Short mmCIF file of C-alpha atoms and ligand atoms in Angstrom, two decimals:
data_model
loop_
_atom_site.label_atom_id
_atom_site.label_comp_id
_atom_site.label_asym_id
_atom_site.label_seq_id
_atom_site.Cartn_x
_atom_site.Cartn_y
_atom_site.Cartn_z
CA MET A 356 170.50 -4.49 184.50
CA GLY A 357 169.94 -0.79 183.92
CA ASP A 358 169.19 1.40 180.94
CA ILE A 359 171.71 1.08 178.10
CA VAL A 360 170.10 3.82 175.98
CA SER A 361 168.02 6.65 177.41
CA LEU A 362 166.50 9.70 175.74
CA THR A 363 164.97 12.44 177.90
CA GLY A 364 162.98 15.40 176.62
CA VAL A 365 164.42 15.06 173.12
CA HIS A 366 163.45 17.65 170.49
CA LYS A 367 164.53 17.50 166.89
CA ALA A 368 163.25 19.58 163.99
CA TYR A 369 164.24 19.81 160.39
CA GLY A 370 164.15 22.80 157.99
CA ARG A 371 163.80 26.47 158.61
CA HIS A 372 161.13 28.82 159.85
CA GLY A 373 158.64 28.61 157.04
CA ASN A 374 158.76 24.86 156.55
CA ARG A 375 160.00 23.63 159.88
CA VAL A 376 159.00 20.03 160.69
CA THR A 377 159.17 18.71 164.23
CA ALA A 378 160.39 15.07 164.08
CA LEU A 379 160.76 14.45 167.77
CA ASP A 380 158.70 16.55 170.22
CA GLY A 381 159.95 16.15 173.74
CA LEU A 382 160.35 12.41 173.45
CA SER A 383 161.48 10.40 176.50
CA LEU A 384 162.24 6.78 176.19
CA SER A 385 164.66 4.24 177.74
CA PHE A 386 165.87 0.80 176.74
CA LEU A 387 167.01 -1.79 179.27
CA ALA A 388 170.32 -3.54 178.59
CA GLY A 389 169.81 -7.03 177.16
CA THR A 390 166.40 -6.51 175.75
CA PHE A 391 164.81 -6.53 172.24
CA THR A 392 162.54 -3.55 171.55
CA ALA A 393 160.55 -2.80 168.36
CA VAL A 394 159.69 0.80 167.53
CA MET A 395 156.55 1.30 165.46
CA GLY A 396 154.33 4.14 164.31
CA PRO A 397 152.83 5.74 161.26
CA SER A 398 155.03 7.05 158.50
CA GLY A 399 156.48 10.33 159.60
CA SER A 400 156.03 9.62 163.33
CA GLY A 401 159.79 10.04 164.03
CA LYS A 402 161.04 6.40 164.11
CA SER A 403 164.07 6.93 161.88
CA THR A 404 164.93 10.18 163.61
CA LEU A 405 164.72 8.43 166.95
CA LEU A 406 167.12 5.74 165.73
CA GLN A 407 169.52 8.31 164.28
CA CYS A 408 169.56 10.44 167.43
CA ALA A 409 169.92 7.35 169.81
CA ALA A 410 172.82 6.04 167.62
CA GLY A 411 174.64 9.39 167.62
CA LEU A 412 174.24 9.67 163.82
CA ASP A 413 172.24 12.88 164.19
CA ARG A 414 172.26 15.55 166.87
CA VAL A 415 169.27 16.52 169.04
CA ASP A 416 168.15 20.16 169.24
CA ALA A 417 167.35 19.80 172.95
CA GLY A 418 167.19 17.05 175.55
CA GLN A 419 169.63 14.32 176.56
CA VAL A 420 170.75 11.06 174.92
CA LEU A 421 172.73 8.69 177.15
CA LEU A 422 174.48 5.61 175.77
CA ASP A 423 175.60 3.39 178.71
CA GLY A 424 175.77 6.62 180.73
CA ALA A 425 177.78 8.63 178.21
CA PRO A 426 176.08 11.86 177.08
CA LEU A 427 176.00 11.70 173.25
CA HIS A 428 174.53 15.23 173.09
CA GLU A 429 177.85 16.56 174.55
CA CYS A 430 180.24 14.38 172.56
CA SER A 431 182.47 15.79 169.75
CA GLU A 432 182.04 14.36 166.28
CA ARG A 433 185.29 12.50 166.65
CA ALA A 434 184.18 10.91 169.92
CA LEU A 435 180.85 9.97 168.43
CA THR A 436 182.58 8.20 165.54
CA VAL A 437 184.74 6.17 167.82
CA LEU A 438 181.82 5.36 170.02
CA ARG A 439 179.64 4.26 167.13
CA ARG A 440 182.47 2.06 165.79
CA GLU A 441 183.20 0.44 169.09
CA GLN A 442 179.90 0.17 170.83
CA LEU A 443 177.13 0.11 168.23
CA GLY A 444 176.11 -2.21 165.40
CA PHE A 445 173.84 -1.26 162.50
CA ILE A 446 171.57 -3.39 160.30
CA PHE A 447 169.69 -1.84 157.36
CA GLN A 448 166.81 -2.83 155.13
CA SER A 449 169.09 -2.80 152.11
CA PHE A 450 171.91 -4.87 153.81
CA ASN A 451 174.59 -2.29 152.84
CA LEU A 452 177.28 -4.89 152.18
CA ILE A 453 180.43 -4.01 150.07
CA PRO A 454 179.71 -5.87 146.77
CA ALA A 455 183.43 -6.40 145.95
CA LEU A 456 184.19 -8.10 149.25
CA THR A 457 183.41 -11.71 150.24
CA ALA A 458 181.15 -12.41 153.16
CA ARG A 459 184.17 -13.01 155.36
CA ARG A 460 185.78 -9.72 154.34
CA ASN A 461 182.56 -7.82 154.90
CA ILE A 462 182.30 -9.27 158.42
CA GLU A 463 185.96 -8.34 159.11
CA LEU A 464 185.50 -4.77 158.08
CA PRO A 465 184.44 -3.19 161.34
CA LEU A 466 187.48 -4.72 162.98
CA ARG A 467 189.73 -3.35 160.30
CA LEU A 468 188.19 0.10 160.53
CA ALA A 469 188.71 0.01 164.33
CA GLY A 470 192.34 -1.11 163.84
CA ARG A 471 191.66 -4.26 165.78
CA GLY A 472 193.34 -7.64 165.00
CA ILE A 473 191.42 -10.22 163.03
CA ASP A 474 190.94 -13.63 164.68
CA ALA A 475 190.14 -16.05 161.84
CA ALA A 476 188.50 -18.53 164.20
CA ALA A 477 186.25 -15.80 165.63
CA ILE A 478 185.19 -14.91 162.06
CA ASP A 479 184.49 -18.59 161.41
CA ARG A 480 182.29 -18.66 164.57
CA GLY A 481 180.51 -15.50 163.41
CA LEU A 482 179.72 -17.11 160.06
CA ALA A 483 178.63 -20.33 161.71
CA ASP A 484 176.41 -18.43 164.23
CA VAL A 485 174.39 -16.95 161.27
CA GLY A 486 174.25 -20.26 159.43
CA LEU A 487 176.75 -19.33 156.81
CA ALA A 488 179.76 -21.53 157.73
CA GLU A 489 180.23 -22.61 154.05
CA ARG A 490 179.62 -19.25 152.47
CA GLY A 491 182.57 -17.06 153.76
CA GLY A 492 184.14 -16.96 150.28
CA HIS A 493 180.96 -15.73 148.50
CA ARG A 494 180.37 -12.22 147.48
CA PRO A 495 177.00 -10.58 148.25
CA ALA A 496 175.71 -11.06 144.56
CA GLU A 497 176.27 -14.79 145.03
CA LEU A 498 174.05 -14.90 148.16
CA SER A 499 170.26 -14.72 148.59
CA GLY A 500 168.68 -11.69 150.32
CA GLY A 501 168.29 -13.54 153.58
CA GLN A 502 171.91 -14.72 153.45
CA GLN A 503 173.05 -11.20 152.71
CA GLN A 504 171.17 -9.95 155.79
CA ARG A 505 172.75 -12.72 157.87
CA VAL A 506 176.14 -11.52 156.73
CA ALA A 507 175.09 -7.96 157.79
CA ILE A 508 174.07 -9.31 161.19
CA ALA A 509 177.39 -11.09 161.64
CA ARG A 510 179.14 -7.86 160.62
CA ALA A 511 177.13 -5.92 163.16
CA LEU A 512 178.01 -8.39 165.92
CA VAL A 513 181.66 -8.74 165.20
CA THR A 514 182.79 -6.02 167.49
CA ARG A 515 180.48 -7.30 170.20
CA PRO A 516 178.66 -3.98 170.40
CA LYS A 517 176.49 -3.00 173.38
CA VAL A 518 173.57 -1.98 171.10
CA ILE A 519 172.41 -3.08 167.75
CA PHE A 520 170.17 -0.69 165.77
CA ALA A 521 168.12 -2.30 163.04
CA ASP A 522 166.12 -0.22 160.60
CA GLU A 523 163.42 -2.25 158.85
CA PRO A 524 165.85 -5.29 158.80
CA THR A 525 163.29 -7.60 157.15
CA GLY A 526 161.73 -5.00 154.81
CA ALA A 527 163.34 -6.47 151.76
CA LEU A 528 162.87 -10.18 152.70
CA ASP A 529 160.05 -12.66 152.01
CA SER A 530 158.16 -13.65 155.14
CA HIS A 531 159.85 -17.09 155.58
CA THR A 532 163.33 -15.64 155.26
CA ALA A 533 162.32 -12.68 157.52
CA ARG A 534 161.40 -15.15 160.32
CA GLY A 535 164.86 -16.66 160.22
CA VAL A 536 166.53 -13.23 160.51
CA LEU A 537 164.22 -12.20 163.34
CA ALA A 538 164.89 -15.40 165.23
CA LEU A 539 168.57 -14.70 164.85
CA LEU A 540 168.09 -11.18 166.31
CA ARG A 541 166.11 -12.57 169.21
CA GLY A 542 168.92 -15.06 169.76
CA VAL A 543 171.49 -12.25 169.90
CA VAL A 544 169.56 -10.85 172.90
CA GLU A 545 168.89 -14.12 174.63
CA GLN A 546 172.21 -15.81 174.15
CA HIS A 547 174.62 -12.93 174.17
CA GLY A 548 172.76 -10.42 176.33
CA GLN A 549 173.10 -7.68 173.68
CA THR A 550 170.49 -4.97 173.19
CA VAL A 551 168.46 -4.73 169.92
CA ILE A 552 166.44 -1.73 168.96
CA MET A 553 164.53 -2.32 165.73
CA VAL A 554 162.33 -0.04 163.69
CA THR A 555 159.62 -1.94 161.78
CA HIS A 556 156.18 -1.52 160.34
CA ASP A 557 155.50 -5.27 160.43
CA PRO A 558 153.46 -6.63 163.34
CA VAL A 559 154.93 -10.14 162.83
CA ALA A 560 158.49 -8.73 163.04
CA ALA A 561 157.52 -6.72 166.14
CA SER A 562 156.18 -9.90 167.79
CA TYR A 563 159.76 -11.23 167.91
CA SER A 564 160.62 -8.41 170.35
CA GLN A 565 159.95 -8.28 174.04
CA ARG A 566 158.45 -4.77 173.95
CA VAL A 567 156.87 -2.59 171.31
CA VAL A 568 156.95 1.19 171.67
CA PHE A 569 154.50 3.16 169.55
CA LEU A 570 155.30 6.65 168.31
CA ALA A 571 152.97 9.31 166.88
CA ASP A 572 153.91 12.91 166.08
CA GLY A 573 157.37 12.61 167.59
CA LYS A 574 156.20 11.34 170.90
CA VAL A 575 155.82 7.94 172.66
CA ILE A 576 152.09 7.27 172.86
CA GLY A 577 152.04 3.71 174.25
CA GLU A 578 153.75 0.39 174.47
CA LEU A 579 153.05 -3.34 174.64
CA ALA A 580 155.05 -5.94 176.54
CA GLU A 581 155.48 -9.49 175.17
CA PRO A 582 153.58 -8.51 172.08
CA THR A 583 151.65 -10.83 169.73
CA ALA A 584 151.34 -9.94 166.09
CA GLU A 585 147.57 -9.61 166.51
CA ALA A 586 147.83 -7.18 169.43
CA VAL A 587 150.34 -5.10 167.57
CA ALA A 588 148.24 -5.03 164.38
CA LEU A 589 145.21 -3.82 166.37
CA ARG A 590 147.17 -1.07 168.05
CA MET A 591 148.60 -0.01 164.75
CA ALA A 592 145.20 0.11 163.06
CA ALA A 593 144.05 2.44 165.77
CA LEU A 594 147.04 4.76 165.02
CA GLU A 595 146.59 5.03 161.27
CA PRO A 596 145.41 8.47 160.25
CA ALA A 597 141.60 8.70 159.97
CA GLY A 598 140.56 8.16 156.40
CA SER A 599 143.25 5.74 155.37
CA GLY A 600 140.94 2.69 154.95
CA ALA A 601 137.79 4.50 156.04
CA LYS A 602 134.69 4.69 153.86
CA PRO A 603 134.13 7.99 152.04
CA CYS A 604 131.32 9.95 153.74
P1 ADP B 661 159.42 7.79 160.24
O1 ADP B 661 160.70 7.10 160.31
O2 ADP B 661 158.43 7.39 161.39
O3 ADP B 661 158.75 7.62 158.96
P2 ADP B 661 160.99 10.19 160.23
O4 ADP B 661 161.84 10.18 161.51
O5 ADP B 661 161.69 9.71 159.03
O6 ADP B 661 159.65 9.35 160.51
O7 ADP B 661 160.44 11.66 160.01
C1 ADP B 661 159.78 12.41 161.01
C2 ADP B 661 159.39 13.79 160.39
O8 ADP B 661 160.57 14.50 160.12
C3 ADP B 661 158.65 13.66 159.03
O9 ADP B 661 157.68 14.65 159.02
C4 ADP B 661 159.72 13.80 158.03
O10 ADP B 661 159.22 14.37 156.85
C5 ADP B 661 160.68 14.83 158.72
N1 ADP B 661 162.09 14.58 158.29
C6 ADP B 661 162.80 13.48 158.61
N2 ADP B 661 164.11 13.65 158.12
C7 ADP B 661 164.10 14.91 157.51
C8 ADP B 661 165.09 15.64 156.85
N3 ADP B 661 166.32 15.18 156.67
N4 ADP B 661 164.71 16.87 156.37
C9 ADP B 661 163.52 17.36 156.53
N5 ADP B 661 162.57 16.72 157.17
C10 ADP B 661 162.82 15.45 157.62
#
């Protein structure tokens, strides 16, 4: 299979002349369809900006962003909205569920927004796939953090998107619960052939991916295939700014 997301020579800066900050500095990076990639790097290295630009949530200043061959940098806002709704799924650290809606209604929401029909049996399967077959009638406040994130994953999957973008999906979970959520994301790739792109700062989370890409100063500075948590932690330690942990001289 080929690339499903591809960024070439992408530049993105924020602010004006005096306080201009370069977030992405000629970044080039591709993601193969049907793979699970973790994006890591120090705070401020451009991870969130990369996710926003790759998902068509933000526009690049220069360069190309292709989603399954479609040039996002040339799309109108309207086309981007439709494309995001139909082809992408999003998972956030803070779950972003609608508090007033049950788990089932939260999962159905992307279908309603897209004007698609709702197949109750498919929603049942979606709930069962994330281990929540008995919880469809519960509101987010009646679910644990891990269960809420499972609802968010089912919601992200319900439209069968080509790519799922996850921004620190386990950042608010304890380590045991986090592992369950990560195993679920890995399963999405292995069983359904979907593509997952996940920003994380946690080497254990990254070890569930098949490839880790390291950013620094808005550029790709390296990657690891089939990463272990130890190898990721070592590489991250080398990337931390000098002085963070170093002895005073
Ligand atoms: P990361 O996710 O790796 O922490 P970001 O992509 O959030 O990095 O940020 C990259 C750089 O761009 C940082 O220097 C950050 O301060 C800056 N930046 C990000 N978003 C904005 C914004 N909306 N306005 C101004 N500067 C921003």
